[in-house]
PDB file of C-alpha atoms and ligand atoms in Angstrom:
ATOM      1  CA  MET A 258       0.000   0.000   0.000  1.00  0.00           C
ATOM      2  CA  SER A 259       1.351   3.376  -0.898  1.00  0.00           C
ATOM      3  CA  ASP A 260       1.106   6.399   1.374  1.00  0.00           C
ATOM      4  CA  TYR A 261      -1.670   8.931   1.189  1.00  0.00           C
ATOM      5  CA  GLY A 262      -0.446  11.916  -0.773  1.00  0.00           C
ATOM      6  CA  ARG A 263      -3.716  13.803  -1.085  1.00  0.00           C
ATOM      7  CA  ILE A 264      -6.655  13.766   1.285  1.00  0.00           C
ATOM      8  CA  MET A 265     -10.213  14.966   0.586  1.00  0.00           C
ATOM      9  CA  LEU A 266     -12.122  16.020   3.686  1.00  0.00           C
ATOM     10  CA  ALA A 267     -15.905  16.274   3.145  1.00  0.00           C
ATOM     11  CA  VAL A 268     -17.758  18.549   5.542  1.00  0.00           C
ATOM     12  CA  ASP A 269     -21.420  19.439   5.961  1.00  0.00           C
ATOM     13  CA  LEU A 270     -20.264  22.428   8.082  1.00  0.00           C
ATOM     14  CA  THR A 271     -22.181  21.320  11.153  1.00  0.00           C
ATOM     15  CA  GLU A 272     -20.625  21.298  14.630  1.00  0.00           C
ATOM     16  CA  GLU A 273     -19.623  17.668  14.063  1.00  0.00           C
ATOM     17  CA  SER A 274     -17.405  18.628  11.149  1.00  0.00           C
ATOM     18  CA  LYS A 275     -14.723  19.703  13.608  1.00  0.00           C
ATOM     19  CA  ALA A 276     -14.157  16.168  14.889  1.00  0.00           C
ATOM     20  CA  VAL A 277     -14.003  14.825  11.326  1.00  0.00           C
ATOM     21  CA  ALA A 278     -11.620  17.618  10.321  1.00  0.00           C
ATOM     22  CA  ASP A 279      -9.395  16.966  13.292  1.00  0.00           C
ATOM     23  CA  ARG A 280      -8.941  13.356  12.184  1.00  0.00           C
ATOM     24  CA  ALA A 281      -8.236  14.418   8.587  1.00  0.00           C
ATOM     25  CA  ARG A 282      -5.718  17.019   9.757  1.00  0.00           C
ATOM     26  CA  LYS A 283      -3.849  14.421  11.824  1.00  0.00           C
ATOM     27  CA  LEU A 284      -3.895  11.976   8.908  1.00  0.00           C
ATOM     28  CA  ALA A 285      -2.516  14.663   6.583  1.00  0.00           C
ATOM     29  CA  HIS A 286       0.186  15.452   9.115  1.00  0.00           C
ATOM     30  CA  ALA A 287       1.153  11.780   9.568  1.00  0.00           C
ATOM     31  CA  PHE A 288       1.536  11.258   5.803  1.00  0.00           C
ATOM     32  CA  ASP A 289       2.766  14.765   5.045  1.00  0.00           C
ATOM     33  CA  ALA A 290      -0.160  14.870   2.614  1.00  0.00           C
ATOM     34  CA  GLU A 291      -1.990  17.674   0.819  1.00  0.00           C
ATOM     35  CA  LEU A 292      -5.306  18.350   2.560  1.00  0.00           C
ATOM     36  CA  HIS A 293      -8.348  19.457   0.531  1.00  0.00           C
ATOM     37  CA  VAL A 294     -11.826  20.217   1.802  1.00  0.00           C
ATOM     38  CA  VAL A 295     -15.151  19.969  -0.020  1.00  0.00           C
ATOM     39  CA  HIS A 296     -18.596  21.215   0.916  1.00  0.00           C
ATOM     40  CA  VAL A 297     -21.562  20.466  -1.318  1.00  0.00           C
ATOM     41  CA  ILE A 298     -24.569  22.766  -1.455  1.00  0.00           C
ATOM     42  CA  GLU A 299     -27.709  20.904  -2.345  1.00  0.00           C
ATOM     43  CA  PRO A 300     -29.786  22.939  -4.808  1.00  0.00           C
ATOM     44  CA  LEU A 301     -33.087  23.966  -3.212  1.00  0.00           C
ATOM     45  CA  SER A 302     -34.945  22.432  -6.132  1.00  0.00           C
ATOM     46  CA  LEU A 303     -33.415  19.070  -5.186  1.00  0.00           C
ATOM     47  CA  ALA A 304     -34.195  19.482  -1.498  1.00  0.00           C
ATOM     48  CA  TYR A 305     -37.820  20.453  -2.090  1.00  0.00           C
ATOM     49  CA  GLY A 306     -38.451  18.549  -5.292  1.00  0.00           C
ATOM     50  CA  GLY A 307     -39.489  21.674  -7.180  1.00  0.00           C
ATOM     51  CA  ASP A 308     -42.682  22.028  -5.119  1.00  0.00           C
ATOM     52  CA  ILE A 309     -42.283  25.738  -4.472  1.00  0.00           C
ATOM     53  CA  PRO A 310     -43.651  27.877  -7.314  1.00  0.00           C
ATOM     54  CA  MET A 311     -41.165  30.762  -6.989  1.00  0.00           C
ATOM     55  CA  ASP A 312     -37.768  31.876  -8.178  1.00  0.00           C
ATOM     56  CA  LEU A 313     -35.270  30.576  -5.668  1.00  0.00           C
ATOM     57  CA  SER A 314     -32.158  32.004  -7.302  1.00  0.00           C
ATOM     58  CA  THR A 315     -31.765  34.899  -4.818  1.00  0.00           C
ATOM     59  CA  VAL A 316     -32.092  32.564  -1.862  1.00  0.00           C
ATOM     60  CA  GLN A 317     -29.703  30.163  -3.545  1.00  0.00           C
ATOM     61  CA  ASP A 318     -27.174  32.982  -4.053  1.00  0.00           C
ATOM     62  CA  GLN A 319     -27.398  33.911  -0.382  1.00  0.00           C
ATOM     63  CA  ILE A 320     -26.907  30.296   0.653  1.00  0.00           C
ATOM     64  CA  HIS A 321     -23.884  30.126  -1.638  1.00  0.00           C
ATOM     65  CA  GLU A 322     -22.335  33.297  -0.188  1.00  0.00           C
ATOM     66  CA  GLN A 323     -22.911  32.125   3.363  1.00  0.00           C
ATOM     67  CA  ALA A 324     -21.494  28.666   2.673  1.00  0.00           C
ATOM     68  CA  LYS A 325     -18.485  30.218   0.956  1.00  0.00           C
ATOM     69  CA  SER A 326     -17.516  32.338   3.952  1.00  0.00           C
ATOM     70  CA  HIS A 327     -18.300  29.540   6.379  1.00  0.00           C
ATOM     71  CA  LEU A 328     -16.101  27.135   4.393  1.00  0.00           C
ATOM     72  CA  ALA A 329     -13.307  29.705   4.120  1.00  0.00           C
ATOM     73  CA  GLU A 330     -13.369  30.234   7.877  1.00  0.00           C
ATOM     74  CA  PHE A 331     -13.460  26.500   8.554  1.00  0.00           C
ATOM     75  CA  ALA A 332     -10.607  25.811   6.117  1.00  0.00           C
ATOM     76  CA  ALA A 333      -8.474  28.683   7.421  1.00  0.00           C
ATOM     77  CA  ALA A 334      -8.601  27.172  10.908  1.00  0.00           C
ATOM     78  CA  LEU A 335      -7.134  24.007   9.368  1.00  0.00           C
ATOM     79  CA  GLY A 336      -4.515  25.897   7.362  1.00  0.00           C
ATOM     80  CA  ILE A 337      -6.119  24.881   4.048  1.00  0.00           C
ATOM     81  CA  SER A 338      -5.471  27.439   1.303  1.00  0.00           C
ATOM     82  CA  ALA A 339      -8.198  28.819  -0.985  1.00  0.00           C
ATOM     83  CA  GLU A 340      -7.273  26.682  -4.006  1.00  0.00           C
ATOM     84  CA  ARG A 341      -7.787  23.558  -1.886  1.00  0.00           C
ATOM     85  CA  GLN A 342     -11.287  24.617  -0.812  1.00  0.00           C
ATOM     86  CA  HIS A 343     -14.019  23.228  -3.036  1.00  0.00           C
ATOM     87  CA  LEU A 344     -17.552  24.573  -2.891  1.00  0.00           C
ATOM     88  CA  ILE A 345     -19.813  22.624  -5.220  1.00  0.00           C
ATOM     89  CA  PHE A 346     -23.516  22.515  -6.098  1.00  0.00           C
ATOM     90  CA  GLY A 347     -25.232  19.158  -6.396  1.00  0.00           C
ATOM     91  CA  ARG A 348     -25.813  15.883  -4.611  1.00  0.00           C
ATOM     92  CA  PRO A 349     -23.254  15.348  -1.832  1.00  0.00           C
ATOM     93  CA  GLU A 350     -22.300  11.746  -2.661  1.00  0.00           C
ATOM     94  CA  SER A 351     -21.671  12.227  -6.363  1.00  0.00           C
ATOM     95  CA  GLU A 352     -20.007  15.626  -6.008  1.00  0.00           C
ATOM     96  CA  ILE A 353     -17.686  14.378  -3.247  1.00  0.00           C
ATOM     97  CA  HIS A 354     -16.650  11.553  -5.591  1.00  0.00           C
ATOM     98  CA  ARG A 355     -16.198  13.892  -8.515  1.00  0.00           C
ATOM     99  CA  THR A 356     -14.139  16.408  -6.543  1.00  0.00           C
ATOM    100  CA  ALA A 357     -11.951  13.669  -5.055  1.00  0.00           C
ATOM    101  CA  GLU A 358     -11.297  12.312  -8.550  1.00  0.00           C
ATOM    102  CA  THR A 359     -10.595  15.767  -9.983  1.00  0.00           C
ATOM    103  CA  VAL A 360      -7.866  16.505  -7.459  1.00  0.00           C
ATOM    104  CA  GLY A 361      -6.613  12.899  -7.449  1.00  0.00           C
ATOM    105  CA  ALA A 362      -7.330  12.214  -3.770  1.00  0.00           C
ATOM    106  CA  ASP A 363      -6.115   8.914  -2.314  1.00  0.00           C
ATOM    107  CA  VAL A 364      -8.595   8.941   0.538  1.00  0.00           C
ATOM    108  CA  ILE A 365     -11.898  10.659   1.354  1.00  0.00           C
ATOM    109  CA  VAL A 366     -12.636  11.458   5.003  1.00  0.00           C
ATOM    110  CA  VAL A 367     -16.307  11.686   6.037  1.00  0.00           C
ATOM    111  CA  GLY A 368     -18.256  11.690   9.283  1.00  0.00           C
ATOM    112  CA  SER A 369     -20.506   8.768  10.148  1.00  0.00           C
ATOM    113  CA  HIS A 370     -23.198   8.338  12.782  1.00  0.00           C
ATOM    114  CA  GLY A 371     -22.732   4.817  14.083  1.00  0.00           C
ATOM    115  CA  ARG A 372     -24.838   5.379  17.184  1.00  0.00           C
ATOM    116  CA  HIS A 373     -28.063   3.761  16.036  1.00  0.00           C
ATOM    117  CA  GLY A 374     -26.448   0.848  14.303  1.00  0.00           C
ATOM    118  CA  LEU A 375     -26.256  -0.297  10.749  1.00  0.00           C
ATOM    119  CA  ALA A 376     -29.758   0.819   9.791  1.00  0.00           C
ATOM    120  CA  LEU A 377     -28.901   4.473  10.169  1.00  0.00           C
ATOM    121  CA  LEU A 378     -25.487   4.019   8.634  1.00  0.00           C
ATOM    122  CA  LEU A 379     -26.985   2.456   5.520  1.00  0.00           C
ATOM    123  CA  GLY A 380     -28.983   5.562   4.714  1.00  0.00           C
ATOM    124  CA  SER A 381     -26.129   7.945   5.391  1.00  0.00           C
ATOM    125  CA  THR A 382     -23.982  10.118   3.186  1.00  0.00           C
ATOM    126  CA  ALA A 383     -20.971   8.185   4.469  1.00  0.00           C
ATOM    127  CA  ASN A 384     -22.441   5.003   3.062  1.00  0.00           C
ATOM    128  CA  GLY A 385     -23.211   6.690  -0.238  1.00  0.00           C
ATOM    129  CA  VAL A 386     -19.639   7.945  -0.456  1.00  0.00           C
ATOM    130  CA  LEU A 387     -18.230   4.523   0.351  1.00  0.00           C
ATOM    131  CA  HIS A 388     -20.183   2.899  -2.469  1.00  0.00           C
ATOM    132  CA  GLY A 389     -18.716   3.749  -5.813  1.00  0.00           C
ATOM    133  CA  ALA A 390     -15.622   5.423  -4.414  1.00  0.00           C
ATOM    134  CA  THR A 391     -12.520   4.885  -6.516  1.00  0.00           C
ATOM    135  CA  CYS A 392     -10.221   5.522  -3.556  1.00  0.00           C
ATOM    136  CA  ASP A 393     -10.135   4.692   0.157  1.00  0.00           C
ATOM    137  CA  VAL A 394     -12.816   6.141   2.431  1.00  0.00           C
ATOM    138  CA  LEU A 395     -12.308   6.865   6.109  1.00  0.00           C
ATOM    139  CA  ALA A 396     -15.587   7.123   8.034  1.00  0.00           C
ATOM    140  CA  VAL A 397     -14.972   8.986  11.280  1.00  0.00           C
ATOM    141  CA  ARG A 398     -17.562   8.166  13.922  1.00  0.00           C
ATOM    142  CA  VAL A 399     -19.244  11.294  15.196  1.00  0.00           C
ATOM    143  CA  GLY A 400     -22.060  12.225  17.530  1.00  0.00           C
ATOM    144  CA  ILE A 401     -21.200   9.607  20.113  1.00  0.00           C
ATOM    145  CA  PRO A 402     -20.762  10.904  23.661  1.00  0.00           C
ATOM    146  CA  GLU A 403     -17.267  10.330  25.089  1.00  0.00           C
ATOM    147  CA  LYS A 404     -17.143   7.572  27.682  1.00  0.00           C
ATOM    148  CA  THR A 405     -16.451   9.013  31.124  1.00  0.00           C
ATOM    149  CA  GLU A 406     -14.738   7.272  34.000  1.00  0.00           C
ATOM    150  CA  ASP A 407     -16.976   6.931  37.049  1.00  0.00           C
TER     151      ASP A 407
HETATM  152  P1  AMP B 177     -24.840  12.613   7.028  1.00  0.00           P
HETATM  153  O1  AMP B 177     -24.914  11.183   6.623  1.00  0.00           O
HETATM  154  O2  AMP B 177     -25.635  13.539   6.189  1.00  0.00           O
HETATM  155  O3  AMP B 177     -25.062  12.810   8.500  1.00  0.00           O
HETATM  156  O4  AMP B 177     -23.326  13.087   6.776  1.00  0.00           O
HETATM  157  C1  AMP B 177     -22.239  12.332   7.177  1.00  0.00           C
HETATM  158  C2  AMP B 177     -20.982  12.941   6.613  1.00  0.00           C
HETATM  159  O5  AMP B 177     -21.092  13.073   5.195  1.00  0.00           O
HETATM  160  C3  AMP B 177     -20.625  14.346   7.100  1.00  0.00           C
HETATM  161  O6  AMP B 177     -19.930  14.304   8.327  1.00  0.00           O
HETATM  162  C4  AMP B 177     -19.726  14.816   5.973  1.00  0.00           C
HETATM  163  O7  AMP B 177     -18.435  14.228   6.073  1.00  0.00           O
HETATM  164  C5  AMP B 177     -20.419  14.234   4.749  1.00  0.00           C
HETATM  165  N1  AMP B 177     -21.406  15.184   4.195  1.00  0.00           N
HETATM  166  C6  AMP B 177     -22.743  15.219   4.406  1.00  0.00           C
HETATM  167  N2  AMP B 177     -23.314  16.233   3.749  1.00  0.00           N
HETATM  168  C7  AMP B 177     -22.307  16.876   3.093  1.00  0.00           C
HETATM  169  C8  AMP B 177     -22.244  18.020   2.247  1.00  0.00           C
HETATM  170  N3  AMP B 177     -23.329  18.719   1.925  1.00  0.00           N
HETATM  171  N4  AMP B 177     -21.033  18.387   1.755  1.00  0.00           N
HETATM  172  C9  AMP B 177     -19.925  17.677   2.065  1.00  0.00           C
HETATM  173  N5  AMP B 177     -19.915  16.606   2.876  1.00  0.00           N
HETATM  174  C10 AMP B 177     -21.090  16.205   3.382  1.00  0.00           C
END
């Protein structure tokens, strides 16, 4: 197995992204790898199935602007430069794959909620990313309370 030279971190920009990012950052450090980050904005028409009879482009623009600054802030905290920040429109699973392939990533790092067992995991983005990936996928377990000593 060769080393990881390029790592693609996928974030939904929720609070949990920090734990996933921390793991990706450590992995990048261990392999002296290039760290990229991707956030996918789901088009409103996809999220609502085109049910709303109005022009959503202004709202979509605002969402894009907000996501852009949020991603920039998130990436800056990880020391990821602008050209390694990828903000994409579309379906998360397929766009994460596409972006990873475009930059030639060796591994994709995603968060995964293992708490409620396989049933939840099967419907997750992590599972979607795992299937059809042309490189390794690291699913970082998130949302599980730390065990405390008592
Ligand atoms: P979910 O299955 O939606 O809870 O998401 C699990 C993981 O998939 C997140 O921790 C991210 O790594 C990734 N993910 C989900 N949604 C997105 C998104 N819109 N853009 C990039 N990554 C995402």
